[in-house]
Coordinates of C-alpha atoms and ligand atoms in Angstrom, one line a residue:
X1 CA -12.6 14.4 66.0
X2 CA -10.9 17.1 64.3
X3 CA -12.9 19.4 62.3
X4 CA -11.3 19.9 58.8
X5 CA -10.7 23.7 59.6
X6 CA -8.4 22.1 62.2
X7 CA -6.2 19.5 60.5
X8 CA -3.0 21.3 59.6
X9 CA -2.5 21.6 56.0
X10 CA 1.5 22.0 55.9
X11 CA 3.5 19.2 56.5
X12 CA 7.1 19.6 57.3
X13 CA 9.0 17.2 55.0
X14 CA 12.3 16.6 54.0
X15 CA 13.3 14.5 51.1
X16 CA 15.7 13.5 48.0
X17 CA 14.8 15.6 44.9
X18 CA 16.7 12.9 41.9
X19 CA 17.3 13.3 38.6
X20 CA 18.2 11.0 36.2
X21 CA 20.3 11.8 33.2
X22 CA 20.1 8.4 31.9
X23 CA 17.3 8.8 29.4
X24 CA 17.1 5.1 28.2
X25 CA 13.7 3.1 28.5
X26 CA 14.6 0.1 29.7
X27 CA 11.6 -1.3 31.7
X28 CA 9.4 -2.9 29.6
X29 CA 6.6 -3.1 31.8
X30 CA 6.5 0.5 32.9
X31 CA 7.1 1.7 29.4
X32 CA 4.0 -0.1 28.5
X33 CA 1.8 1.5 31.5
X34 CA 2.9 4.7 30.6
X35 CA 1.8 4.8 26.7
X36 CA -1.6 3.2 28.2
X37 CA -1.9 6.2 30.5
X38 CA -1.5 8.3 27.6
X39 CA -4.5 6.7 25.6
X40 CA -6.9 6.6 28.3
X41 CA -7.1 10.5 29.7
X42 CA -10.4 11.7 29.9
X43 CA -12.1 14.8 30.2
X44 CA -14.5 15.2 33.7
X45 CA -16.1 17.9 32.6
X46 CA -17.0 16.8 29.2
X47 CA -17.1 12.7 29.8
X48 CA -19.6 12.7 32.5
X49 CA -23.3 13.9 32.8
X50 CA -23.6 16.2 35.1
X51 CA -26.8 17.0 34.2
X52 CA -28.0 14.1 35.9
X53 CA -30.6 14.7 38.8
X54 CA -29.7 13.0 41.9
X55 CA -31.9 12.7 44.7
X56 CA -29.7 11.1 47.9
X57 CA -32.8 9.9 49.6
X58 CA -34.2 7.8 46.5
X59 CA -30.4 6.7 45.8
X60 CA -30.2 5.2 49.3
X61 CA -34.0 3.3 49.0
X62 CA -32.9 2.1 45.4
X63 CA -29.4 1.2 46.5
X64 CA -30.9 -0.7 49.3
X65 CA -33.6 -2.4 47.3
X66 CA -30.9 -3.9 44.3
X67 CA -29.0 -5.2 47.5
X68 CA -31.9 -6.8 48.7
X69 CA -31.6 -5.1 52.7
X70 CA -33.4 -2.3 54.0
X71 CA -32.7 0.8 54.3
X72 CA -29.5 1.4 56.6
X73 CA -28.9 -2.3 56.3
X74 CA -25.4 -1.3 58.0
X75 CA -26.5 0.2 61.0
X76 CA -29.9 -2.0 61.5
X77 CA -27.2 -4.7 62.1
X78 CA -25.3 -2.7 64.9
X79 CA -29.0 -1.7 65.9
X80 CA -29.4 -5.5 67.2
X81 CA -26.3 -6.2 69.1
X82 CA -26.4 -6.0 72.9
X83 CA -27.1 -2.6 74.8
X84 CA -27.0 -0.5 71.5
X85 CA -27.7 2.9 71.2
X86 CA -29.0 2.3 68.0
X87 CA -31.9 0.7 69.3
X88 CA -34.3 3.2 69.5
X89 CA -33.6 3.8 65.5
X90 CA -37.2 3.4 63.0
X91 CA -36.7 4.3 59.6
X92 CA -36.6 7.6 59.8
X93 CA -33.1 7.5 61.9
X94 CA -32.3 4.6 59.2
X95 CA -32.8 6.6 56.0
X96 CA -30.9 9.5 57.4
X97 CA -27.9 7.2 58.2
X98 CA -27.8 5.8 54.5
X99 CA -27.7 9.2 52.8
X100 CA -25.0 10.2 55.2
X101 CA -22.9 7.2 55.2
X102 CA -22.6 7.9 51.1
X103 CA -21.8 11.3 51.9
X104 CA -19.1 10.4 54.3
X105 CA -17.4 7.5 52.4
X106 CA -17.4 9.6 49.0
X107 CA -15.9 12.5 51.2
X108 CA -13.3 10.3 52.5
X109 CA -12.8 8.8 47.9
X110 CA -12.5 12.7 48.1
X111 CA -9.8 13.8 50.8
X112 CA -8.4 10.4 49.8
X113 CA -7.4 11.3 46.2
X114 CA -6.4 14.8 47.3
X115 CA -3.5 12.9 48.9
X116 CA -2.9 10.7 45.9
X117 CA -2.6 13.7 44.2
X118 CA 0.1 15.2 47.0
X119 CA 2.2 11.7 46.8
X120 CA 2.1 11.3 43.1
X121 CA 3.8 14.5 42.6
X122 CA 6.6 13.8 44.8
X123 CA 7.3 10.6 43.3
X124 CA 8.1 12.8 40.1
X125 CA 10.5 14.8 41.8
X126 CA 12.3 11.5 44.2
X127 CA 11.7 8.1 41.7
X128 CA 14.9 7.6 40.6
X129 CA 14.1 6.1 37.0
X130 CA 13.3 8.2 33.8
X131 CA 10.3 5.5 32.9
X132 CA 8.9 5.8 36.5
X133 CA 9.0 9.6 36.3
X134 CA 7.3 9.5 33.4
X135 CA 4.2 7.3 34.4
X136 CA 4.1 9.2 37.4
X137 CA 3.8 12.7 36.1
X138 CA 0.3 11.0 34.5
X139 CA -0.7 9.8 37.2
X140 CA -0.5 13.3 38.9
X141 CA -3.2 14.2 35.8
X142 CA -5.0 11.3 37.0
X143 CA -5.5 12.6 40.6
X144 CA -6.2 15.8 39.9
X145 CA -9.1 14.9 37.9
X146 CA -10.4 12.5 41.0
X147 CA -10.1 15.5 43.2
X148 CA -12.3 17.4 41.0
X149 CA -15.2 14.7 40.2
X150 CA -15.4 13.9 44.1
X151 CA -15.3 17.7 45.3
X152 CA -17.9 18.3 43.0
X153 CA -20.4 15.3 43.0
X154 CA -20.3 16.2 46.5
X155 CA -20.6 19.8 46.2
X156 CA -23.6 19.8 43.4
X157 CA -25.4 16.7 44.3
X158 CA -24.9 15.3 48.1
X159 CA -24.4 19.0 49.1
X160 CA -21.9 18.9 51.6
X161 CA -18.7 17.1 52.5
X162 CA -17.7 15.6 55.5
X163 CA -13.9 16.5 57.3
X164 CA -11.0 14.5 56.6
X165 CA -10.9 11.4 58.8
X166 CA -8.1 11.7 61.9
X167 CA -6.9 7.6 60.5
X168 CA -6.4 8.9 56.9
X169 CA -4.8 11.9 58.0
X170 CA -2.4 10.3 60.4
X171 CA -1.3 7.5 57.4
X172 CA -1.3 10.2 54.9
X173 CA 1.4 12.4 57.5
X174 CA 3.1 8.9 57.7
X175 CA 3.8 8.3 53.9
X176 CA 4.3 12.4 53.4
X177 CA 6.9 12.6 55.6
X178 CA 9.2 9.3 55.4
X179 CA 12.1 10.0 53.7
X180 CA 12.5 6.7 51.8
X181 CA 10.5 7.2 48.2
X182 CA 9.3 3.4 48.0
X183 CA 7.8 4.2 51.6
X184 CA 5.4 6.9 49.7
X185 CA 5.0 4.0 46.6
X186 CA 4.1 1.3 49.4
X187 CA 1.5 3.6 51.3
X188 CA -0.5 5.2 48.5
X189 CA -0.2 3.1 45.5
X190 CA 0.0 -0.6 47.3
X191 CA -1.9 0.2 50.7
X192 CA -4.5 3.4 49.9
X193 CA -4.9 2.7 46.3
X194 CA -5.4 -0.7 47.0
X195 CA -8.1 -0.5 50.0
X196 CA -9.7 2.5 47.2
X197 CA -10.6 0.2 44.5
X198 CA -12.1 -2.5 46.7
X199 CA -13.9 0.5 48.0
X200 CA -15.0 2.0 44.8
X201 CA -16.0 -1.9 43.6
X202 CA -18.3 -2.1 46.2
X203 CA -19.8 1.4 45.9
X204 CA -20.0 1.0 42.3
X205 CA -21.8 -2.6 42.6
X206 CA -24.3 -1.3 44.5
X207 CA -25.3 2.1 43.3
X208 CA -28.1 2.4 40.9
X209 CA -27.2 6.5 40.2
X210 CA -26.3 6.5 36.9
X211 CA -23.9 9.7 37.1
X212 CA -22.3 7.9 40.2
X213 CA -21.7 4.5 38.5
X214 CA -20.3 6.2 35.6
X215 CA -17.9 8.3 37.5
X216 CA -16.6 5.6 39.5
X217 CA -16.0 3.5 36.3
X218 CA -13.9 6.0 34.7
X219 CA -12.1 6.1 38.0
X220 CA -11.4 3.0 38.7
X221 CA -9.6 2.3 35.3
X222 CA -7.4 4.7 36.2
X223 CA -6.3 3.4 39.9
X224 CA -6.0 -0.1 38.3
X225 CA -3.2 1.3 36.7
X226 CA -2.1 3.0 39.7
X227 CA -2.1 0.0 41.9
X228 CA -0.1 -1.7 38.7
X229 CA 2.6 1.0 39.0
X230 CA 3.2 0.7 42.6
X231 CA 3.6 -2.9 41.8
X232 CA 6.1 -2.8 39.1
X233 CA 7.8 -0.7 40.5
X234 CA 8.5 -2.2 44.3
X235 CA 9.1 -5.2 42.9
X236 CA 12.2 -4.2 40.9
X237 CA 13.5 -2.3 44.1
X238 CA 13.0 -4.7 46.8
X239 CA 15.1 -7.1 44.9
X240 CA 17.9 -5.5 46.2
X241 CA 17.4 -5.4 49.8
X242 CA 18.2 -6.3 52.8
X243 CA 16.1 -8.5 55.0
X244 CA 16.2 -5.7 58.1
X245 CA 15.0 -2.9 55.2
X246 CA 12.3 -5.8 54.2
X247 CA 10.9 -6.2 57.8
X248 CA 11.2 -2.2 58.0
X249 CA 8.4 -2.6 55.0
X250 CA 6.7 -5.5 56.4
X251 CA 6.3 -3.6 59.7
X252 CA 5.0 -0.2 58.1
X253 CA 2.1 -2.1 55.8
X254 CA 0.9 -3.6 59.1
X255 CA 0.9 -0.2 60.6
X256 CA -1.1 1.4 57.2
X257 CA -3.7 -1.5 57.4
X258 CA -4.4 -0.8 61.1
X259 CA -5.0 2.8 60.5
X260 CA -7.1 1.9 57.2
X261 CA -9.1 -0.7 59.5
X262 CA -10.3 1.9 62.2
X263 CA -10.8 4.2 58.8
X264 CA -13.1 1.9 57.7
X265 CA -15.8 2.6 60.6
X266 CA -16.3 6.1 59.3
X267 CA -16.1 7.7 63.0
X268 CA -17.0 11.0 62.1
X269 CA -20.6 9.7 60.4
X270 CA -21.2 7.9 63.9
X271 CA -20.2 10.9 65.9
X272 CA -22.6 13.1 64.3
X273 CA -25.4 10.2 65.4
X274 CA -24.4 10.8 68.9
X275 CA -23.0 7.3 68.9
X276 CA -19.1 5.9 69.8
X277 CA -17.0 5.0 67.1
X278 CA -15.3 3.0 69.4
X279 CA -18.3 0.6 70.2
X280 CA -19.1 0.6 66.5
X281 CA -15.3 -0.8 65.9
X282 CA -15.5 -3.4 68.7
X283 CA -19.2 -4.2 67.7
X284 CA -18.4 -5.0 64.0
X285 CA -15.2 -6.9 64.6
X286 CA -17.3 -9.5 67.0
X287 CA -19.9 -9.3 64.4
X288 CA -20.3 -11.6 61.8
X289 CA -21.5 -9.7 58.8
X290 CA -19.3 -6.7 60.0
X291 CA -15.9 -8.4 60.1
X292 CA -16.9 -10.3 56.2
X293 CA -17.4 -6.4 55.1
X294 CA -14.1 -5.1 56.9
X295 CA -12.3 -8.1 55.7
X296 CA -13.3 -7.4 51.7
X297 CA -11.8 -3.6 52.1
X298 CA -8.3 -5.7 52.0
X299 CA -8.9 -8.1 49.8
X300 CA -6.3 -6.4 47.1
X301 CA -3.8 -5.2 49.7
X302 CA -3.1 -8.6 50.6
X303 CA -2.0 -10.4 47.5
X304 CA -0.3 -7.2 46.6
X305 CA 1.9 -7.6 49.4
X306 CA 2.4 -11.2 48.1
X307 CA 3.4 -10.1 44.7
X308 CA 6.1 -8.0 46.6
X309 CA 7.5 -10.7 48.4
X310 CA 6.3 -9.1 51.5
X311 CA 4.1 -12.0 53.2
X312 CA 6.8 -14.3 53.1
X313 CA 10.2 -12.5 53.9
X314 CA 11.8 -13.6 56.5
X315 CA 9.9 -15.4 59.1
X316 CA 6.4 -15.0 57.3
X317 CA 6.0 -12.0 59.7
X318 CA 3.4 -10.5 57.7
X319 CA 1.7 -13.6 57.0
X320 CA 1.3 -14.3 60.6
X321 CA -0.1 -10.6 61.4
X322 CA -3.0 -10.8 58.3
X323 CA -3.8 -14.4 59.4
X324 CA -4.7 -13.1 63.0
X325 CA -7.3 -10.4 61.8
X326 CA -8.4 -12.7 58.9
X327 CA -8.0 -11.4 56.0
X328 CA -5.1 -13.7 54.9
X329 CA -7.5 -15.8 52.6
X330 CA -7.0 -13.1 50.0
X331 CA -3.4 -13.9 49.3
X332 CA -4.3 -15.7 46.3
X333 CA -7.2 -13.1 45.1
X334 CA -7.4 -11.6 41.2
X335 CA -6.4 -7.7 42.0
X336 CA -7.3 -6.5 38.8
X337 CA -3.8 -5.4 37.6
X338 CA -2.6 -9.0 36.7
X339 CA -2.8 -7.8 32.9
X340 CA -0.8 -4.5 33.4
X341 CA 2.1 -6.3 35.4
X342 CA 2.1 -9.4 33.6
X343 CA 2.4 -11.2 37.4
Ligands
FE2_1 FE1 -7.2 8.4 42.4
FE2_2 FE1 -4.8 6.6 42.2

């Protein structure tokens, strides 16, 4: 595992600055996002309460308590599975592994959006339509303000943030430094953005932390959006084509959601436990209850790549790859943008 002091934090890129001189606002649908972006900015330093006393080991007894699991409910499964290190875990071991795993998911909401933030910004400079330039340079807004409500929720209430995850980083390098601008549209705003707001949803659903819950409310009306640009967007563009540029895009959203899987296990919380992330992978994919939790994590990305005509292009590639880690019963699923695309 890389500590974050040794993850490089230049990438060497190379990409199409474009400009557009036609000025004309002829996408309905993107024209509408953008005036909606407008309307719903909000202030983090003035819209949330910061004054709001948060005790991590309390949060992670009354988070488990409104699921109805005890304490480390995540790890007491893995705790039970043949020849575990976990099994000489009590509650002690438990409790420590709650607080942490909320320090290390919101860490990686945090290095996460730092990314967004990095993409957005060069979809400004390399989308080649005035209305998607426009959107986008929100959006940019947007991030920034994520950045700053995760850096400093964990700063002045978890105290401490855990390094950027080696799987994030190697899918962020991936969309950073592909030429192609829908490439950078399909990795953050269909694939990243998409696996966040399942992530938020289910942080959100079970937090009781008032501060927390409100945060990620705010946050997640802004990546609906997000997700909804990506969407509008790609769809326009992959119109036009061909099917070997199609399976190029098939091909790369299978690679994003195998790095997001094994980004999903949180190795560097399990590392600090003294235990394998490998195991843990291998463990929760046999495992019942782990493979329903891993599964949910895609439960957007899926049907998004269905609204792009992904699945289904050319010999239902895609389709076939999400059916053999089963997650292809989302196809049909609501992704919460249906009322900012209008599909
Ligand atoms: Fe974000
Ligand atoms: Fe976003």
């Amino acid at each position: 595992m890389l500590r974050i002091d040794q993850v490089n934090p230049t990438l060497d890129t190379s990409f199409e600055t474009t400009f557009t001189w036609d000025y004309s606002r002829t996408r309905d649908g993107l024209n509408r996002l953008y005036e909606k972006a407008k309307d719903a900015q909000w202030n983090a330093s003035t819209h949330l309460d910061w004054s709001t006393d948060v005790d991590p080991e309390r949060e992670a007894v009354a988070a488990a308590e409104r699921a109805g699991l005890p304490v480390g409910w995540q790890a007491r499964a893995l705790a039970a599975a043949e020849g575990s290190p976990l099994a000489t875990w009590g509650d002690e071991e438990f409790l420590r592994f709650a607080v942490e795993s909320q320090k290390a998911t919101l860490s990686q909401f945090l290095h996460g959006e730092q990314g967004a933030l990095v993409c957005t910004s060069r979809l400004v400079e390399s989308v080649p339509w005035i209305e998607a330039k426009y959107y986008a340079s929100t959006q940019v807004v947007d991030e920034a303000r994520h950045v700053e409500v995760f850096a400093r929720y964990l700063d002045e209430k978890l105290g401490g943030t855990y390094p950027l995850n080696s799987s994030l980083n190697a899918l962020l390098s991936d969309v950073l430094t592909d030429e192609r601008w829908d490439i950078v549209y399909l990795g953050m705003q269909v694939v990243i953005e998409g696996l966040a707001l399942s992530a938020f949803g289910s942080m959100r659903a079970s937090t009781t932390e008032p501060l927390l819950a409100d945060l990620l409310r705010y946050v997640m009306a802004d990546e609906a959006r997000h997700v909804a640009f990506g969407i509008l967007s790609l769809q326009e563009y992959y119109e036009g084509l061909t099917a070997d540029e199609i399976r190029e895009r098939q091909e790369f959203c299978w690679a994003a959601v195998q790095h997001m899987r094994r980004r999903s296990v949180t190795p560097e919380l399990w590392e600090g436990f003294g235990v394998d992330p490998d195991w843990v992978l291998d463990t929760l994919t046999r495992h019942g209850d782990g493979r329903r939790f891993q599964a949910m994590l895609f439960s957007k990305i899926v049907p998004n790549c269905k609204k792009l005509g992904l699945l289904d292009a050319g010999d239902g590639w895609l389709r076939e790859r999400f059916t053999e880690i089963g997650i292809i019963g989302f196809e049909d699923g609501d992704t919460g943008v249906e009322d900012l695309t209008g599909v």
